[in-house]
Short mmCIF file of C-alpha atoms and ligand atoms in Angstrom, two decimals:
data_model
loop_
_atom_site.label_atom_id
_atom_site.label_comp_id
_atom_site.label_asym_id
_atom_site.label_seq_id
_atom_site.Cartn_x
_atom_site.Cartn_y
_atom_site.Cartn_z
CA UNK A 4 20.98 -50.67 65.50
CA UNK A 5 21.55 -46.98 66.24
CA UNK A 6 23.91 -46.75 62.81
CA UNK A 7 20.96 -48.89 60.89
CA UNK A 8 18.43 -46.67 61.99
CA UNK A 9 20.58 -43.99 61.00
CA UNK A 10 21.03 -44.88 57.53
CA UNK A 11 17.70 -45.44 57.44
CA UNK A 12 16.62 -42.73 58.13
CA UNK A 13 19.58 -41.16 55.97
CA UNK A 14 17.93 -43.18 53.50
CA UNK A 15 15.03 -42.35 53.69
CA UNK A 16 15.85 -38.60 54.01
CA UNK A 17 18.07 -38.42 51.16
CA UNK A 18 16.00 -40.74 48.73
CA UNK A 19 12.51 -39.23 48.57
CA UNK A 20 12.99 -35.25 48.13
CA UNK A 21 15.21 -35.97 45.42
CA UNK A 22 12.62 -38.11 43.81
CA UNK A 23 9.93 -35.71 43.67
CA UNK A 24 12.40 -32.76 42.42
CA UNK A 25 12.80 -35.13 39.43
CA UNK A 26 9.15 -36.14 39.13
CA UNK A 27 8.70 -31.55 38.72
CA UNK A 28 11.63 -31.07 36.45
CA UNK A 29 10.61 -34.01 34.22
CA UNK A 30 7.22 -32.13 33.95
CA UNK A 31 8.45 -28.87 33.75
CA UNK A 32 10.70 -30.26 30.95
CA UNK A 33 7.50 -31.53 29.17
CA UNK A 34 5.86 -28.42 29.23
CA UNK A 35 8.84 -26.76 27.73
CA UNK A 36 9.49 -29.01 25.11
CA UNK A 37 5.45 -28.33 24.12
CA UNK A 38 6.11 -24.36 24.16
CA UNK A 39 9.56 -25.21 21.77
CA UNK A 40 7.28 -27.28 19.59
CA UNK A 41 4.79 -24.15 19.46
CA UNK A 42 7.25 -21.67 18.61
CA UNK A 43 9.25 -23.27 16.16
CA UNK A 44 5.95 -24.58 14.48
CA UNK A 45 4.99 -21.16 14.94
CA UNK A 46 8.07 -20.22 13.34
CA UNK A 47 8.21 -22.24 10.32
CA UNK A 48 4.59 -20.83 9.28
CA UNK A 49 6.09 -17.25 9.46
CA UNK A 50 9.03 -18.68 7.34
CA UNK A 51 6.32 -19.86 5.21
CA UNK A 52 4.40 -17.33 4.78
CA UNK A 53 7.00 -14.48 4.73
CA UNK A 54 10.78 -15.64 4.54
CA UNK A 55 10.87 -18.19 1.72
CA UNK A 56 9.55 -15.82 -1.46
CA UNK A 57 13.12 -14.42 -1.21
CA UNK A 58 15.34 -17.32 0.09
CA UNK A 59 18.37 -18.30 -2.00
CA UNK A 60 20.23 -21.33 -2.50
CA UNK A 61 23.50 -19.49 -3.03
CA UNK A 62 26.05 -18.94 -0.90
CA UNK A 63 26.39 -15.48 0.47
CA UNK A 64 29.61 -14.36 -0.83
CA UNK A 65 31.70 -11.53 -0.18
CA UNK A 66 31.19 -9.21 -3.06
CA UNK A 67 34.17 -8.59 -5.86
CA UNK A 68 35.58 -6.37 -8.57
CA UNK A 69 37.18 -9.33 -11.14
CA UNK A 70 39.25 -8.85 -13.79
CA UNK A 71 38.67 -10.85 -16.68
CA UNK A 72 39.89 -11.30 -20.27
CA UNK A 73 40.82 -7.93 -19.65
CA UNK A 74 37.16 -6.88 -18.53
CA UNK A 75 35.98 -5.43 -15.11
CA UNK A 76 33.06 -7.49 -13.81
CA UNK A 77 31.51 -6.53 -10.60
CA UNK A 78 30.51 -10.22 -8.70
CA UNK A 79 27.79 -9.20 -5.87
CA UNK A 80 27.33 -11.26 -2.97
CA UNK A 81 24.80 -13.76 -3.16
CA UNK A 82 22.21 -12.45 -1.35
CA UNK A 83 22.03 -9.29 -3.78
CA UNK A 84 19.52 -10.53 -5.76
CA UNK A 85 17.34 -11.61 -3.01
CA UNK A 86 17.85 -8.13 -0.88
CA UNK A 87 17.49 -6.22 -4.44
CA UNK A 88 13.79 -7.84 -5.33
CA UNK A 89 12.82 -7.75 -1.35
CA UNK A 90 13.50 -3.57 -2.07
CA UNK A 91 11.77 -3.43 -5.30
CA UNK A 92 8.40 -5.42 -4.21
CA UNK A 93 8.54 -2.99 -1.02
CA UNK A 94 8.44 -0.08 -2.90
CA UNK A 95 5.76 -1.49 -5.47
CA UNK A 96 4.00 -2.74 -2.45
CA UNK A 97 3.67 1.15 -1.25
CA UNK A 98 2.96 2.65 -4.46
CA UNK A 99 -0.16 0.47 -4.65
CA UNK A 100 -1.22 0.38 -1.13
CA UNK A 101 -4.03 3.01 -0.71
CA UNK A 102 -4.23 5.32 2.64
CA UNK A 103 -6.95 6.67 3.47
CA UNK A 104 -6.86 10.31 4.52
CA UNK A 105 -9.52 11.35 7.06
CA UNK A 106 -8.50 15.09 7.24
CA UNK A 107 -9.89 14.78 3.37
CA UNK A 108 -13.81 16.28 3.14
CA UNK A 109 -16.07 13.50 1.77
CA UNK A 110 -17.41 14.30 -1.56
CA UNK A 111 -20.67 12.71 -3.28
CA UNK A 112 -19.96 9.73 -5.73
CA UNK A 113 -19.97 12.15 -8.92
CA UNK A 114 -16.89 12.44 -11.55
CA UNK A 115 -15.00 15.40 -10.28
CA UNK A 116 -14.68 16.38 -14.20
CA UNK A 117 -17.97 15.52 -16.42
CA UNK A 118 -19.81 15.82 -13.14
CA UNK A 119 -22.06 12.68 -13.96
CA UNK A 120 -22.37 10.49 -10.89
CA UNK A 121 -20.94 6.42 -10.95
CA UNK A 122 -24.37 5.35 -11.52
CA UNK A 123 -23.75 4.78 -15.15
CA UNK A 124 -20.23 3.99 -14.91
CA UNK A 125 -18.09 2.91 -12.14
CA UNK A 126 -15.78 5.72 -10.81
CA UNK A 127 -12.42 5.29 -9.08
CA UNK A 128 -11.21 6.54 -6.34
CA UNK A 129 -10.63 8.58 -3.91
CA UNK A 130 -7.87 10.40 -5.05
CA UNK A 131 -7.20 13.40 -3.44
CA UNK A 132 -6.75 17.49 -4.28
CA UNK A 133 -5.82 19.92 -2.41
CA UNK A 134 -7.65 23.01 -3.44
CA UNK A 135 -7.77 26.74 -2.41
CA UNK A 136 -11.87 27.55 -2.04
CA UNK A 137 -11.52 31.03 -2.67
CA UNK A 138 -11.50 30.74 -6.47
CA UNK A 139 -13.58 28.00 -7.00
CA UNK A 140 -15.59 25.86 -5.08
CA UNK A 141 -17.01 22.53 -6.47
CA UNK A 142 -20.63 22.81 -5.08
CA UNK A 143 -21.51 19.95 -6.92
CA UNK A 144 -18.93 17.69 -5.42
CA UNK A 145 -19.42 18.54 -1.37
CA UNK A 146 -20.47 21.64 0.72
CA UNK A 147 -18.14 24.89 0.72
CA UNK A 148 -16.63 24.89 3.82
CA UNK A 149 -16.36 27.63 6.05
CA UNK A 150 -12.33 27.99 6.69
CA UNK A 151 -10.83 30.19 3.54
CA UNK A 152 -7.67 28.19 3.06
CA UNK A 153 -6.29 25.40 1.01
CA UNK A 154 -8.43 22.22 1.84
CA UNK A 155 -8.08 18.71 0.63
CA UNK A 156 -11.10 17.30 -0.60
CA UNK A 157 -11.79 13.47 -1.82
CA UNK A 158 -12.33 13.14 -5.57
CA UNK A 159 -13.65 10.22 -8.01
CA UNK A 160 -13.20 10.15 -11.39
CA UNK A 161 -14.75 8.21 -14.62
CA UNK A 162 -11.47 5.99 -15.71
CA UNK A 163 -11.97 7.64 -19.52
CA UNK A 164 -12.15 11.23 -17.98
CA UNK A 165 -9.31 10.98 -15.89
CA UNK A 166 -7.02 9.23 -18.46
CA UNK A 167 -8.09 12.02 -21.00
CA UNK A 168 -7.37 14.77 -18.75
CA UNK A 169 -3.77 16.12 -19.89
CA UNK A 170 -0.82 16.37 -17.57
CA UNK A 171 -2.32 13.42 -15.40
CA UNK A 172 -1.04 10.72 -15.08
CA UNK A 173 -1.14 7.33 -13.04
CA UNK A 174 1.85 6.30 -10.88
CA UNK A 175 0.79 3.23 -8.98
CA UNK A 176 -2.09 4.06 -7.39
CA UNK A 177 -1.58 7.83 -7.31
CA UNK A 178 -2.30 10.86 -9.79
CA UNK A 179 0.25 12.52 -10.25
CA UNK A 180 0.08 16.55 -10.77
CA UNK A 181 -3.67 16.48 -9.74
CA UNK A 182 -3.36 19.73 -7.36
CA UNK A 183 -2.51 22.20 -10.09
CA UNK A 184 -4.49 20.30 -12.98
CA UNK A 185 -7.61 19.72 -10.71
CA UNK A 186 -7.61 23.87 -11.14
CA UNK A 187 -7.23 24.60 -14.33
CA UNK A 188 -9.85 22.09 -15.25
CA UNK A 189 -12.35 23.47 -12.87
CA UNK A 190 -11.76 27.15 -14.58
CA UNK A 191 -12.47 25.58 -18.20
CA UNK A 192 -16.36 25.21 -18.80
CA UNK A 193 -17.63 22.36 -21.28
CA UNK A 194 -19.02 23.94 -24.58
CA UNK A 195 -21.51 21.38 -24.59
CA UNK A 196 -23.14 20.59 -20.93
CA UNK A 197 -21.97 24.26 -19.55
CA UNK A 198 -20.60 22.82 -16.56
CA UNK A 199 -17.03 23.12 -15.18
CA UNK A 200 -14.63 20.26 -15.00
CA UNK A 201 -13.88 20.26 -18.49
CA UNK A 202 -10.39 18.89 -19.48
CA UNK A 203 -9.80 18.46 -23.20
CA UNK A 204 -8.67 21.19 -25.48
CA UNK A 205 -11.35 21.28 -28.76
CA UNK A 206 -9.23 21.11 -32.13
CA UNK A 207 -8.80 24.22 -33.90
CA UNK A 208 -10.83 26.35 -30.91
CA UNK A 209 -8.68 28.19 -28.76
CA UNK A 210 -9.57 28.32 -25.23
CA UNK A 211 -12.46 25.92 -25.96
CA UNK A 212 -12.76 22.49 -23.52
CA UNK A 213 -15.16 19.83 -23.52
CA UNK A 214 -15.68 16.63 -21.02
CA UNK A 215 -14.99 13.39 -22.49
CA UNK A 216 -18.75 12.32 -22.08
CA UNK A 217 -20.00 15.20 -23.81
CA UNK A 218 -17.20 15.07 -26.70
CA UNK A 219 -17.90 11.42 -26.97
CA UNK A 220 -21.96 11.85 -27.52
CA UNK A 221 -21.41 14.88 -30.07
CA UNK A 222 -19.83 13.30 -33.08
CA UNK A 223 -18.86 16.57 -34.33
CA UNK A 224 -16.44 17.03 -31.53
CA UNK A 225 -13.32 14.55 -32.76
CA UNK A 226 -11.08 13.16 -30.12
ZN1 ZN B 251 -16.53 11.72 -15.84
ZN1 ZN B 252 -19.78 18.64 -20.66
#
């Protein structure tokens, strides 16, 4: 009796906390295997959406100088091409990206060179200038501000002025050069309108500039 009772109770002792211990992992396992099924679903839509533009098929092999046929050939590794484009669409992913610049004063939606606002015609930008106020301010763009030092100011542009304007040019989304040539064409006054901002040398007229709007509606003035 007294060793039945004992194994019994043994029993009994041993049997049931085990039981339940199982009955948490199992659970615990459950929940797990839910979170592993999150993250790697998680993780092939980040594959998707990121990692397979630039997956290859090739074996990455070690890169090698061959001689052939009595030619040098350079083999690169097989992820070369892959790592090569990844750099390239970085870099044309920058150029084109456009940053805003909030230490830039706001200027009113008017071409920074014909002075005509986007009413008419779209304008694009901002680009931005940074420009000394002391010799020139454009009034017509934003208010003069009170600091006399080099100041960056926000600048739109008719696409035809802009691409007109010499020593310009576009490089991604930038224009390039537009510091010093945003001066000289604010010192040049249009023979037609009066107004600054002009950019295009008249033919045959030294030291004579006209806008491209201006040029364009006097027929006399040939591009
Ligand atoms: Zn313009
Ligand atoms: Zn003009």
């Amino acid at each position: 009796m007294e060793i039945d009772d004992l194994e019994s109770t043994s029993n009994s002792v041993h049997k049931s906390p085990p039981k339940k211990r199982r009955r948490v992992k199992k659970k615990k396992r459950n929940e797990e295997d839910e979170e592993y099924e999150e993250n790697k679903n998680m993780a092939t839509q980040i594959n998707q959406k990121f990692g397979s533009k630039y997956k290859s098929n090739r074996k990455d092999e070690t890169p090698m100088f061959e001689v052939r046929n009595g030619k040098s050939v350079i083999k690169n590794s097989g992820n070369h091409e892959a790592t090569v484009n990844r750099t390239l669409d970085f870099h044309m992913t920058k150029l084109f990206q456009w940053e805003e610049q909030s230490d830039a004063i706001e200027s009113s939606y008017v071409c920074a060179l014909c002075h005509e606002n986007g009413e008419k015609r779209e304008l694009f930008g901002p680009y931005y200038a940074t420009h000394n106020p002391i010799k020139y301010w454009p009034s017509f763009l934003a208010k003069k501000p009170t600091a006399k030092k080099p100041t960056k100011i926000e600048l739109w542009f008719h696409g035809s002025c802009v691409l007109w304007a010499p020593n310009v040019h576009l490089h991604g989304n930038q224009l390039t050069n537009l510091d010093n040539q945003i001066d000289i064409f604010w010192s040049q006054t249009c023979i037609v309108c009066r107004k600054t901002g002009a950019a295009i040398s008249v033919q045959n007229k030294k030291n004579t500039f006209i806008h491209y709007p201006c040029a364009k509606n006097k027929v006399f003035y040939r591009l």
